[in-house]
């Protein structure tokens, strides 16, 4: 399993004939046209800026990993996009950057390290859609986000004696990786009134204690039964599950699965996600402070 670090590009466009407005309008149309396909490859979002003198357009683009950026850059959709904007672009400068800090007028804590864990591995799964959606929202809220797809983790069933050396190494790597984070978000598919076996197995394999967890359920009744099941597991693992969860009901699930809408089109889901992220920020910071005090010997275990 390889780490996924957010990749950001700052693209500065000089428009043909100085017509920034025409280029801006075209780029907005292109974003809407390509949103679904780009999201599938790992695009997280664009921020558009106009230079103060009105001469250039700046677009800041983020991808969830280097592989995602390269996949999109090599796609036929991106090639077609470049051809469509070419007549309006005289020159473009592109600079890759990595965040090394963020500061404001008041002292801020370092960004919380958040793992977004895709909790289903079956073919034709829905889980990657809410995972990508919530990852984008979390980045916008200032989390340092990495996505972990359990499809990429070769974990044996917990306690299974026939586990191979490769699987045992995968377990050690997974445990070390999970320990790096301050908070977690899980996608929770509901099958037969419960969560997936692969998610339960992953929870059994690692150390999660004294850290917060957000849950995004989908399926019958918005995955509520599976979410409540995971809450019970989280409590036993000494995690703090957020009071607010995101529940994607079956009607919304079908609409998104058919490509008729995006999760971001549903105001009620956005509200739940924003509230959950608010709680995750508060609990993440509070528990990080408490863990730090514990490691310094200020609080009894």
JSON list of C-alpha atoms in Angstrom, two decimals, residues 184-188 212-218 227 241-242 244-247 276:
[
{"chain": "A", "resi": 184, "resn": "UNK", "atom": "CA", "xyz": [-10.93, 8.83, 10.65]},
{"chain": "A", "resi": 185, "resn": "UNK", "atom": "CA", "xyz": [-13.89, 8.85, 8.28]},
{"chain": "A", "resi": 186, "resn": "UNK", "atom": "CA", "xyz": [-15.39, 5.53, 7.19]},
{"chain": "A", "resi": 187, "resn": "UNK", "atom": "CA", "xyz": [-17.80, 4.77, 4.37]},
{"chain": "A", "resi": 188, "resn": "UNK", "atom": "CA", "xyz": [-20.25, 2.22, 5.76]},
{"chain": "A", "resi": 212, "resn": "UNK", "atom": "CA", "xyz": [-12.57, 10.34, 16.63]},
{"chain": "A", "resi": 213, "resn": "UNK", "atom": "CA", "xyz": [-14.48, 8.68, 13.81]},
{"chain": "A", "resi": 214, "resn": "UNK", "atom": "CA", "xyz": [-17.02, 10.02, 11.33]},
{"chain": "A", "resi": 215, "resn": "UNK", "atom": "CA", "xyz": [-19.39, 7.66, 9.51]},
{"chain": "A", "resi": 216, "resn": "UNK", "atom": "CA", "xyz": [-21.05, 7.86, 6.09]},
{"chain": "A", "resi": 217, "resn": "UNK", "atom": "CA", "xyz": [-23.69, 5.19, 5.67]},
{"chain": "A", "resi": 218, "resn": "UNK", "atom": "CA", "xyz": [-25.63, 4.17, 2.59]},
{"chain": "A", "resi": 227, "resn": "UNK", "atom": "CA", "xyz": [-23.72, 2.78, 11.18]},
{"chain": "A", "resi": 241, "resn": "UNK", "atom": "CA", "xyz": [-17.92, 8.37, 17.05]},
{"chain": "A", "resi": 242, "resn": "UNK", "atom": "CA", "xyz": [-19.44, 11.67, 15.95]},
{"chain": "A", "resi": 244, "resn": "UNK", "atom": "CA", "xyz": [-23.89, 13.31, 13.43]},
{"chain": "A", "resi": 245, "resn": "UNK", "atom": "CA", "xyz": [-23.47, 10.77, 10.66]},
{"chain": "A", "resi": 246, "resn": "UNK", "atom": "CA", "xyz": [-24.22, 11.12, 6.95]},
{"chain": "A", "resi": 247, "resn": "UNK", "atom": "CA", "xyz": [-27.01, 8.80, 5.77]},
{"chain": "A", "resi": 276, "resn": "UNK", "atom": "CA", "xyz": [-20.08, 16.00, 11.09]}
]
